[in-house]
Amino acid sequence: MAAGKPEKYGATSQLPIPAFDPPKKPKKNKFAFACSFLASMTSILLGYDIGVMSGAIIYIQKDLHITDVQKEVIMGVFSLYSLIGSAVAGRTSDRIGRRYTIVFAGAIFFVGALFMGLATNYAFLMVGRLVAGIGVGYALMIAPVYTAEVAPTSSRGFLLSFPEVFINVGLLIGYASNLAFSSLPTNLGWRFMLGIGIIPSILLTLVVLVMPESPRWLVMQGRLGDAKIVLDKTSDSLEESRSRLADIKEAAGIPDHCNDDVVSVPKKHNGDGVWRDLFLHPTPAVRHILLCAVGIHFFQMASGIESVVLYSPEIFEKAGIRNDTHKLLATMAVGFVKTVFILVATFLLDKIGRRPLLLTSVGGCCVCLASLAIGLTIIEHSDQRLAWAVALCVVSILCYVAIFAIGLGPITWVYSSEIFPLRLRAQGCSLAIASNRVTSALFSMTFISLYKAISIGGTFFLYAGIGVIAWVFFYTLFPETQGRTLEEMESLFGSFFRWRTTMRALKETKIDDKGQLVQMGNGGKGQS
């Protein structure tokens, strides 16, 4: 071998040769897994409400004699109410911490679910929707933020998919609740369906007792000793823990030589001026990040998923399924398929990468939506029941939710949670989720009016067209983030449509400097 080095060890040296003994991939960190799992349970609240309302509305309409417009409002306004929670959750979590924000979310939803279960009229029900919606807004923001800040780089995509997993678990539980209570008298069934939502909110408050605080939030408070303890437990190695701590300290403005358990943090890094940095004087990188985060949440909801999930019984009725029980069973199949495929997605995110899954998923969704639109159009214009067209509609819906669950569903939460800089992360994610909730409200509150205006088939052709626009948007503007630390993210953004050039430059820089990112003379896009 070169330079005669092996001779000093003798012929029987057992030193590993990199070419033949590549380093083993670290095992999944069980503590980080547990923390992410527990935090992501907050997302059950949203999934349960969406699932349970899709079936409960059948009985609410019969019992309270509400109009189609009132039906649209009560289904879609929940998203607007959750906007209130997500808008203030960023500031709340920066002030009181990520853990106690989870407690706050659970407590608010508990009150809302109780109000809905006890509602005696439409107005009372709307008050319950308001309170529960605010709680869900808090839950939607805090779960991915906490998970992103706890997860090690090697499994961040896997762990960040948990919120979407639990949304689907909640969805399935909501559908099951519909079926379980559908045999009760009309005036009791829907109240039990909605009121039983107090159970997951109680569980949330209990699980927080065994969760640590986010290490990044602890550093922002100057609590380095506590942050070290959490990082040691949630990192794949002690070296990674020290590296993560150094990166977080740099991002928080704490000098590297400060290693006391408690240190003072520069006031400007304590949450002040965040909105200014996001809107008034953003850097090119922050503008690019904000565009991507808001855009992916907008297109996730604009793809029509909320309409399919919320109005599944109505869509199945348009497809020719008339019996209420059969509609609920078909809707349960939607929830089951969506849940199974989101579990598949969790194992693909860190292996395949964000971009390939996202683009494949959006393209597949467009095909399924167009197929559903064709089937519904044929049924609408036929005088007789066409079994093959009914089957086409059912298969198209199931394929649509499966393909959505593999890519666009989880990646929306993963991508938007990991790309913001530390100081902007909580409120940046709040803004992205606000986009999600507004778009959700817009599409869910107009679905019935829209299909009455342009036909049910025309509505899904419209959703398919929006999906094509989404695919172009993602293809041109979204860099791959797989394998990057949270502190490296900002260096990937800022060049907008020319992000591929930046990625190549960063890759070359890494090779030249043995894995270290250095400041580049390219508009500051390659800072460490």
Coordinates of C-alpha atoms in Angstrom, one line a residue:
M1 CA 0.0 0.0 0.0
A2 CA 1.0 3.6 -0.5
A3 CA 3.8 5.1 1.6
G4 CA 4.5 1.8 3.2
K5 CA 2.2 2.6 6.1
P6 CA 0.7 -0.9 6.7
E7 CA 4.1 -2.5 7.5
K8 CA 4.2 -0.9 11.0
Y9 CA 1.1 -2.7 11.9
G10 CA 2.2 -6.1 10.6
A11 CA 0.6 -8.5 8.2
T12 CA -2.3 -9.4 10.5
S13 CA -3.6 -5.8 11.0
Q14 CA -7.3 -5.6 11.4
L15 CA -7.7 -1.9 10.6
P16 CA -10.8 -1.2 8.6
I17 CA -10.4 -0.2 5.0
P18 CA -13.0 2.4 4.0
A19 CA -13.5 1.1 0.5
F20 CA -14.5 -2.3 1.9
D21 CA -15.8 -1.4 5.3
P22 CA -18.1 1.7 4.8
P23 CA -19.3 3.3 8.1
K24 CA -22.5 1.7 9.3
K25 CA -25.7 3.8 9.2
P26 CA -26.7 4.9 12.7
K27 CA -29.7 3.2 14.2
K28 CA -32.9 5.2 14.7
N29 CA -32.7 7.2 17.9
K30 CA -35.4 5.8 20.1
F31 CA -35.7 8.8 22.4
A32 CA -36.1 11.2 19.5
F33 CA -38.6 8.8 18.0
A34 CA -40.6 8.8 21.3
C35 CA -40.5 12.6 21.6
S36 CA -41.7 13.1 18.0
F37 CA -44.3 10.4 18.4
L38 CA -45.8 12.0 21.5
A39 CA -45.7 15.6 20.1
S40 CA -47.3 14.6 16.8
M41 CA -50.3 13.2 18.7
T42 CA -51.6 16.7 18.7
S43 CA -52.4 16.3 15.1
I44 CA -55.0 13.7 16.0
L45 CA -57.3 16.7 16.9
L46 CA -57.4 18.0 13.3
G47 CA -57.8 14.6 11.8
Y48 CA -60.6 13.6 14.2
D49 CA -62.6 16.7 13.5
I50 CA -62.4 16.4 9.8
G51 CA -63.3 12.7 9.9
V52 CA -66.1 13.0 12.3
M53 CA -67.7 16.0 10.7
S54 CA -67.9 14.3 7.3
G55 CA -70.4 11.8 8.8
A56 CA -71.9 13.9 11.6
I57 CA -73.1 16.5 9.2
I58 CA -75.6 14.0 7.7
Y59 CA -77.3 13.8 11.0
I60 CA -76.8 17.5 12.0
Q61 CA -78.6 18.5 8.8
K62 CA -81.5 16.2 9.6
D63 CA -81.8 17.2 13.2
L64 CA -81.2 21.0 13.0
H65 CA -82.7 21.4 9.6
I66 CA -79.8 23.5 8.3
T67 CA -79.5 24.7 4.6
D68 CA -76.7 23.7 2.2
V69 CA -75.1 27.1 2.8
Q70 CA -75.1 26.6 6.6
K71 CA -73.7 23.2 6.0
E72 CA -70.8 24.6 3.9
V73 CA -70.1 27.2 6.5
I74 CA -70.0 24.9 9.5
M75 CA -67.8 22.5 7.6
G76 CA -65.3 25.0 6.3
V77 CA -65.3 27.8 9.0
F78 CA -63.3 25.4 11.3
S79 CA -60.3 26.1 9.1
L80 CA -60.7 29.9 9.6
Y81 CA -61.0 29.4 13.3
S82 CA -57.9 27.3 13.4
L83 CA -56.1 30.2 11.6
I84 CA -56.5 32.2 14.8
G85 CA -54.7 29.5 16.8
S86 CA -51.9 29.0 14.3
A87 CA -51.4 32.8 13.9
V88 CA -50.7 33.3 17.6
A89 CA -49.1 29.9 18.4
G90 CA -45.7 30.9 17.1
R91 CA -45.4 33.8 19.6
T92 CA -46.9 31.6 22.4
S93 CA -44.4 28.8 21.8
D94 CA -41.5 31.3 21.8
R95 CA -42.7 32.7 25.1
I96 CA -43.8 29.7 27.1
G97 CA -42.0 26.9 25.3
R98 CA -43.1 24.1 22.9
R99 CA -44.3 21.7 25.6
Y100 CA -46.7 24.0 27.3
T101 CA -48.1 25.1 24.0
I102 CA -49.1 21.5 23.4
V103 CA -50.9 21.5 26.8
F104 CA -52.6 24.8 25.8
A105 CA -53.8 23.3 22.5
G106 CA -55.2 20.2 24.2
A107 CA -57.1 22.3 26.9
I108 CA -58.7 24.6 24.3
F109 CA -59.8 21.7 22.1
F110 CA -61.3 20.0 25.2
V111 CA -63.6 23.0 25.8
G112 CA -64.5 23.1 22.2
A113 CA -65.4 19.4 21.9
L114 CA -67.5 19.7 25.1
F115 CA -69.4 22.7 23.6
M116 CA -70.1 20.9 20.4
G117 CA -71.3 17.7 22.2
L118 CA -73.7 19.8 24.3
A119 CA -74.9 22.1 21.4
T120 CA -78.6 22.6 21.4
N121 CA -78.8 24.7 18.2
Y122 CA -76.7 25.9 15.2
A123 CA -75.4 29.0 17.0
F124 CA -74.2 27.0 20.0
L125 CA -72.5 24.5 17.6
M126 CA -70.7 27.3 15.9
V127 CA -69.3 28.5 19.2
G128 CA -67.9 25.0 19.9
R129 CA -66.4 25.0 16.4
L130 CA -64.7 28.3 17.1
V131 CA -63.1 27.2 20.4
A132 CA -62.1 23.8 19.0
G133 CA -60.7 25.4 15.8
I134 CA -58.4 27.6 17.8
G135 CA -57.1 24.6 19.7
V136 CA -56.4 22.8 16.4
G137 CA -54.6 25.8 15.1
Y138 CA -52.2 25.6 18.0
A139 CA -51.7 21.9 17.6
L140 CA -51.0 22.2 13.8
M141 CA -48.2 24.6 14.4
I142 CA -46.5 23.1 17.4
A143 CA -46.2 19.4 16.4
P144 CA -43.9 19.9 13.3
V145 CA -41.9 22.7 14.9
Y146 CA -41.1 20.6 18.0
T147 CA -40.3 17.5 16.0
A148 CA -38.0 19.4 13.6
E149 CA -36.1 20.8 16.6
V150 CA -35.7 17.4 18.4
A151 CA -35.0 15.1 15.4
P152 CA -31.4 14.2 14.3
T153 CA -30.6 15.0 10.7
S154 CA -30.5 11.3 9.7
S155 CA -34.1 10.7 10.5
R156 CA -35.7 14.1 10.4
G157 CA -37.9 13.3 7.4
F158 CA -39.1 10.1 9.0
L159 CA -40.0 11.8 12.2
L160 CA -41.4 15.0 10.6
S161 CA -43.9 12.8 8.8
F162 CA -45.5 11.8 12.1
P163 CA -47.9 14.8 12.3
E164 CA -49.4 13.8 8.9
V165 CA -49.6 10.2 10.2
F166 CA -51.6 11.3 13.2
I167 CA -53.9 13.5 11.2
N168 CA -54.8 10.3 9.3
V169 CA -55.1 8.3 12.4
G170 CA -57.5 10.9 13.8
L171 CA -59.3 10.9 10.5
L172 CA -59.8 7.1 10.7
I173 CA -61.0 7.4 14.4
G174 CA -63.5 10.1 13.3
Y175 CA -64.9 7.8 10.6
A176 CA -65.1 5.0 13.0
S177 CA -66.9 7.2 15.5
N178 CA -69.5 8.1 12.8
L179 CA -70.1 4.4 12.2
A180 CA -70.3 3.5 15.9
F181 CA -72.8 6.1 16.8
S182 CA -74.9 6.2 13.6
S183 CA -77.4 3.7 15.0
L184 CA -78.3 6.1 17.9
P185 CA -81.3 8.4 17.6
T186 CA -80.5 11.3 15.2
N187 CA -80.5 14.0 18.0
L188 CA -78.0 12.0 20.1
G189 CA -75.8 10.3 17.5
W190 CA -74.0 13.4 16.1
R191 CA -73.6 14.9 19.6
F192 CA -71.7 11.7 20.8
M193 CA -69.6 11.8 17.6
L194 CA -68.4 15.4 18.3
G195 CA -68.3 15.2 22.1
I196 CA -66.1 12.1 22.3
G197 CA -63.3 14.4 21.0
I198 CA -62.5 15.3 24.6
I199 CA -60.7 12.0 25.0
P200 CA -57.7 12.7 22.7
S201 CA -57.4 16.3 24.2
I202 CA -57.0 14.8 27.7
L203 CA -54.4 12.3 26.5
L204 CA -52.4 15.2 25.0
T205 CA -52.1 16.9 28.4
L206 CA -50.9 13.7 30.0
V207 CA -48.2 12.8 27.4
V208 CA -46.5 16.2 27.8
L209 CA -45.4 15.1 31.3
V210 CA -42.8 12.7 29.9
M211 CA -41.6 15.0 27.0
P212 CA -38.5 17.2 27.2
E213 CA -38.5 20.7 26.0
S214 CA -37.1 21.5 22.6
P215 CA -33.3 22.0 22.7
R216 CA -33.4 24.9 20.3
W217 CA -36.0 26.7 22.5
L218 CA -33.8 26.0 25.6
V219 CA -30.8 27.6 23.8
M220 CA -32.9 30.6 22.9
Q221 CA -33.6 31.0 26.6
G222 CA -29.9 30.7 27.5
R223 CA -30.4 27.3 29.2
L224 CA -27.4 25.5 27.6
G225 CA -27.1 22.9 30.3
D226 CA -30.7 21.7 29.8
A227 CA -30.2 21.8 26.0
K228 CA -27.1 19.7 26.2
I229 CA -29.0 17.0 28.1
V230 CA -31.8 16.8 25.5
L231 CA -29.3 16.9 22.5
D232 CA -27.3 14.1 24.0
K233 CA -30.4 12.0 24.2
T234 CA -31.8 12.9 20.8
S235 CA -28.6 12.8 18.7
D236 CA -27.2 9.8 16.9
S237 CA -23.8 10.3 18.6
L238 CA -22.1 12.5 21.1
E239 CA -20.2 14.2 18.3
E240 CA -23.4 15.1 16.5
S241 CA -24.9 16.4 19.8
R242 CA -21.9 18.8 20.2
S243 CA -22.1 19.9 16.5
R244 CA -25.9 20.5 16.8
L245 CA -25.3 22.6 20.0
A246 CA -22.6 24.7 18.3
D247 CA -24.8 25.3 15.3
I248 CA -27.8 26.3 17.5
K249 CA -25.7 28.6 19.6
E250 CA -24.4 30.3 16.5
A251 CA -27.9 30.7 15.1
A252 CA -29.1 32.2 18.5
G253 CA -26.2 34.6 18.6
I254 CA -24.4 33.0 21.6
P255 CA -20.6 33.1 21.4
D256 CA -19.0 29.7 21.0
H257 CA -16.9 30.1 24.2
C258 CA -20.0 30.5 26.3
N259 CA -20.5 27.0 27.8
D260 CA -22.1 27.7 31.2
D261 CA -25.3 26.0 32.0
V262 CA -27.1 29.3 31.9
V263 CA -26.0 32.2 29.7
S264 CA -27.5 35.5 28.7
V265 CA -29.0 35.6 25.2
P266 CA -28.8 38.8 23.0
K267 CA -32.2 40.5 23.2
K268 CA -32.6 40.6 19.5
H269 CA -32.7 36.8 19.4
N270 CA -35.5 36.5 21.9
G271 CA -38.3 36.8 19.4
D272 CA -38.3 40.5 18.7
G273 CA -38.3 41.8 15.1
V274 CA -39.3 38.4 13.6
W275 CA -42.1 39.9 11.6
R276 CA -39.8 42.6 10.3
D277 CA -37.3 40.0 9.2
L278 CA -40.0 38.0 7.5
F279 CA -41.8 40.8 5.7
L280 CA -40.2 44.3 5.9
H281 CA -36.5 43.5 5.4
P282 CA -36.2 39.8 4.4
T283 CA -33.0 38.5 2.8
P284 CA -33.3 36.8 -0.6
A285 CA -33.0 33.4 1.2
V286 CA -35.9 34.2 3.6
R287 CA -38.1 35.5 0.7
H288 CA -37.4 32.2 -1.1
I289 CA -38.1 30.1 2.0
L290 CA -41.3 32.0 2.7
L291 CA -42.5 31.5 -0.9
C292 CA -41.8 27.8 -0.7
A293 CA -43.4 27.3 2.7
V294 CA -46.6 29.3 2.0
G295 CA -46.8 27.8 -1.5
I296 CA -46.6 24.2 -0.5
H297 CA -49.3 24.6 2.1
F298 CA -51.5 26.5 -0.4
F299 CA -51.2 23.8 -3.0
Q300 CA -51.7 21.0 -0.5
M301 CA -55.2 22.2 0.2
A302 CA -55.9 23.6 -3.3
S303 CA -55.4 20.0 -4.6
G304 CA -58.9 19.2 -3.4
I305 CA -57.9 16.9 -0.5
E306 CA -60.1 18.8 2.0
S307 CA -63.1 18.5 -0.3
V308 CA -62.6 14.8 -0.8
V309 CA -62.1 14.0 2.9
L310 CA -64.8 16.3 4.3
Y311 CA -67.4 15.6 1.6
S312 CA -66.7 11.9 1.0
P313 CA -70.3 10.8 1.7
E314 CA -71.6 13.5 -0.6
I315 CA -69.2 12.6 -3.4
F316 CA -70.1 8.9 -3.0
E317 CA -73.7 9.8 -3.3
K318 CA -73.1 11.6 -6.5
A319 CA -71.2 8.5 -7.7
G320 CA -74.4 6.4 -7.1
I321 CA -74.1 5.1 -3.5
R322 CA -77.3 6.1 -1.8
N323 CA -77.5 4.2 1.5
D324 CA -76.1 6.2 4.5
T325 CA -74.4 3.2 6.0
H326 CA -72.8 2.3 2.7
K327 CA -71.6 5.9 2.3
L328 CA -70.0 5.7 5.8
L329 CA -68.3 2.4 5.0
A330 CA -66.9 3.8 1.7
T331 CA -65.7 6.8 3.6
M332 CA -64.0 4.5 6.2
A333 CA -62.2 2.9 3.3
V334 CA -60.9 6.3 2.3
G335 CA -59.6 6.9 5.9
F336 CA -58.0 3.4 6.0
V337 CA -56.2 3.7 2.7
K338 CA -54.9 7.2 3.5
T339 CA -53.6 6.0 6.9
V340 CA -51.9 2.9 5.4
F341 CA -50.1 4.8 2.7
I342 CA -48.9 7.6 5.0
L343 CA -47.2 4.9 7.0
V344 CA -45.5 3.8 3.8
A345 CA -44.3 7.4 3.2
T346 CA -42.6 7.7 6.6
F347 CA -40.0 5.1 5.5
L348 CA -39.4 6.7 2.1
L349 CA -38.8 10.3 3.0
D350 CA -35.2 9.9 4.2
K351 CA -34.3 7.3 1.5
I352 CA -35.8 8.7 -1.7
G353 CA -35.8 12.4 -0.8
R354 CA -38.4 15.2 -0.7
R355 CA -38.4 16.3 -4.4
P356 CA -38.9 12.9 -6.1
L357 CA -41.7 11.9 -3.8
L358 CA -43.4 15.3 -4.0
L359 CA -43.3 15.5 -7.8
T360 CA -44.4 11.9 -8.3
S361 CA -47.3 12.4 -5.8
V362 CA -48.6 15.6 -7.3
G363 CA -48.5 14.1 -10.8
G364 CA -50.3 11.1 -9.7
C365 CA -52.9 13.2 -7.9
C366 CA -53.6 15.1 -11.1
V367 CA -54.3 11.8 -13.0
C368 CA -56.6 10.5 -10.3
L369 CA -58.6 13.8 -10.1
A370 CA -59.0 13.8 -13.8
S371 CA -60.2 10.1 -13.7
L372 CA -62.7 10.9 -10.9
A373 CA -64.0 13.9 -12.9
I374 CA -64.5 11.7 -15.9
G375 CA -66.4 9.1 -13.9
L376 CA -68.6 11.7 -12.1
T377 CA -69.4 13.5 -15.4
I378 CA -70.4 10.2 -17.1
I379 CA -72.7 9.3 -14.1
E380 CA -74.2 12.7 -14.0
H381 CA -75.2 12.6 -17.7
S382 CA -76.4 9.0 -17.6
D383 CA -80.1 7.9 -17.1
Q384 CA -79.1 4.5 -15.8
R385 CA -76.7 3.3 -13.1
L386 CA -73.4 2.4 -14.6
A387 CA -71.6 0.0 -12.3
W388 CA -68.2 0.5 -14.1
A389 CA -68.4 4.3 -13.7
V390 CA -69.3 3.9 -10.0
A391 CA -66.2 1.6 -9.6
L392 CA -64.1 4.1 -11.5
C393 CA -65.1 6.9 -9.1
V394 CA -64.4 4.8 -6.0
V395 CA -61.1 3.5 -7.3
S396 CA -60.0 7.0 -8.3
I397 CA -60.8 8.4 -4.9
L398 CA -58.9 5.6 -3.1
C399 CA -55.9 6.0 -5.4
Y400 CA -56.0 9.8 -5.0
V401 CA -55.8 9.7 -1.2
A402 CA -53.1 7.0 -1.4
I403 CA -50.9 8.9 -3.7
F404 CA -51.5 12.1 -1.8
A405 CA -50.5 10.4 1.5
I406 CA -47.2 9.1 0.0
G407 CA -46.0 12.6 -1.0
L408 CA -47.9 15.8 -0.9
G409 CA -49.5 15.1 2.4
P410 CA -46.4 14.5 4.7
I411 CA -43.8 16.4 2.7
T412 CA -45.8 19.7 3.1
W413 CA -45.2 19.4 6.9
V414 CA -41.7 18.1 6.6
Y415 CA -40.5 20.7 4.1
S416 CA -42.1 23.8 5.7
S417 CA -40.9 22.8 9.2
E418 CA -37.2 22.3 8.3
I419 CA -36.4 25.2 6.0
F420 CA -36.9 28.2 8.3
P421 CA -33.9 29.6 10.2
L422 CA -34.1 29.0 14.0
R423 CA -35.1 32.6 14.9
L424 CA -37.9 32.6 12.3
R425 CA -39.0 29.0 12.6
A426 CA -42.0 29.2 15.0
Q427 CA -43.6 32.3 13.5
G428 CA -42.6 31.3 9.9
C429 CA -44.3 28.0 10.4
S430 CA -47.3 29.8 11.8
L431 CA -47.6 31.8 8.6
A432 CA -47.3 28.8 6.4
I433 CA -50.0 27.0 8.4
A434 CA -52.2 30.1 8.1
S435 CA -51.9 29.7 4.4
N436 CA -53.0 26.1 4.8
R437 CA -56.0 27.0 6.9
V438 CA -57.2 29.9 4.7
T439 CA -57.0 27.7 1.6
S440 CA -58.7 24.9 3.4
A441 CA -61.6 27.2 4.4
L442 CA -61.9 28.6 0.9
F443 CA -62.2 25.2 -0.8
S444 CA -64.3 23.5 1.9
M445 CA -66.7 26.4 2.2
T446 CA -67.3 26.6 -1.6
F447 CA -67.4 22.9 -2.6
I448 CA -71.2 22.5 -2.7
S449 CA -71.7 25.9 -4.3
L450 CA -69.0 25.2 -6.8
Y451 CA -70.2 21.8 -8.0
K452 CA -73.7 23.2 -8.3
A453 CA -72.3 26.0 -10.5
I454 CA -69.9 24.0 -12.8
S455 CA -71.0 20.4 -12.1
I456 CA -69.4 17.8 -9.8
G457 CA -67.1 16.6 -12.6
G458 CA -66.1 20.2 -13.6
T459 CA -65.1 20.8 -10.0
F460 CA -62.6 17.9 -10.0
F461 CA -61.3 18.9 -13.4
L462 CA -60.6 22.3 -11.8
Y463 CA -58.7 20.6 -9.0
A464 CA -56.7 18.6 -11.5
G465 CA -55.7 21.8 -13.3
I466 CA -54.6 23.4 -10.1
G467 CA -52.5 20.3 -9.5
V468 CA -50.7 20.8 -12.8
I469 CA -49.8 24.4 -11.8
A470 CA -48.6 23.0 -8.4
W471 CA -46.3 20.5 -10.2
V472 CA -44.6 23.3 -12.2
F473 CA -44.2 25.4 -9.0
F474 CA -42.5 22.6 -7.1
Y475 CA -40.3 21.6 -10.0
T476 CA -38.9 25.1 -10.6
L477 CA -38.6 26.5 -7.1
F478 CA -37.9 23.7 -4.6
P479 CA -34.4 22.5 -3.7
E480 CA -33.8 19.1 -2.2
T481 CA -33.3 19.3 1.6
Q482 CA -32.6 15.7 2.4
G483 CA -29.5 15.1 4.5
R484 CA -29.0 18.8 5.4
T485 CA -28.9 20.1 9.0
L486 CA -31.5 22.7 10.0
E487 CA -28.7 25.3 10.3
E488 CA -27.5 24.6 6.7
M489 CA -31.0 25.2 5.2
E490 CA -30.7 28.9 4.6
S491 CA -27.7 28.4 2.3
L492 CA -29.8 26.4 -0.1
F493 CA -32.3 29.2 -0.7
G494 CA -32.1 32.7 -2.2
S495 CA -31.5 32.0 -5.8
F496 CA -35.1 31.1 -6.6
F497 CA -35.3 29.6 -10.1
R498 CA -31.5 29.2 -10.1
W499 CA -31.3 27.0 -7.0
R500 CA -29.6 24.2 -8.9
T501 CA -26.6 26.4 -9.5
T502 CA -26.4 27.1 -5.8
M503 CA -26.7 23.4 -4.9
R504 CA -23.8 22.5 -7.3
A505 CA -21.7 25.3 -5.8
L506 CA -22.4 24.1 -2.3
K507 CA -21.5 20.5 -3.2
E508 CA -18.2 21.6 -4.7
T509 CA -17.5 23.7 -1.6
K510 CA -18.1 20.7 0.6
I511 CA -15.7 18.5 -1.4
D512 CA -13.0 21.1 -1.4
D513 CA -13.2 21.7 2.4
K514 CA -13.7 18.1 3.6
G515 CA -17.3 18.5 4.5
Q516 CA -17.3 22.0 5.8
L517 CA -19.5 24.8 4.4
V518 CA -17.6 28.1 4.0
Q519 CA -18.7 31.6 3.0
M520 CA -18.9 31.8 -0.8
G521 CA -18.5 34.9 -2.9
N522 CA -21.8 34.2 -4.5
G523 CA -24.1 36.7 -2.9
G524 CA -23.6 35.1 0.5
K525 CA -25.5 32.0 -0.4
G526 CA -23.0 29.5 0.9
Q527 CA -22.5 30.8 4.5
S528 CA -21.8 28.2 7.1

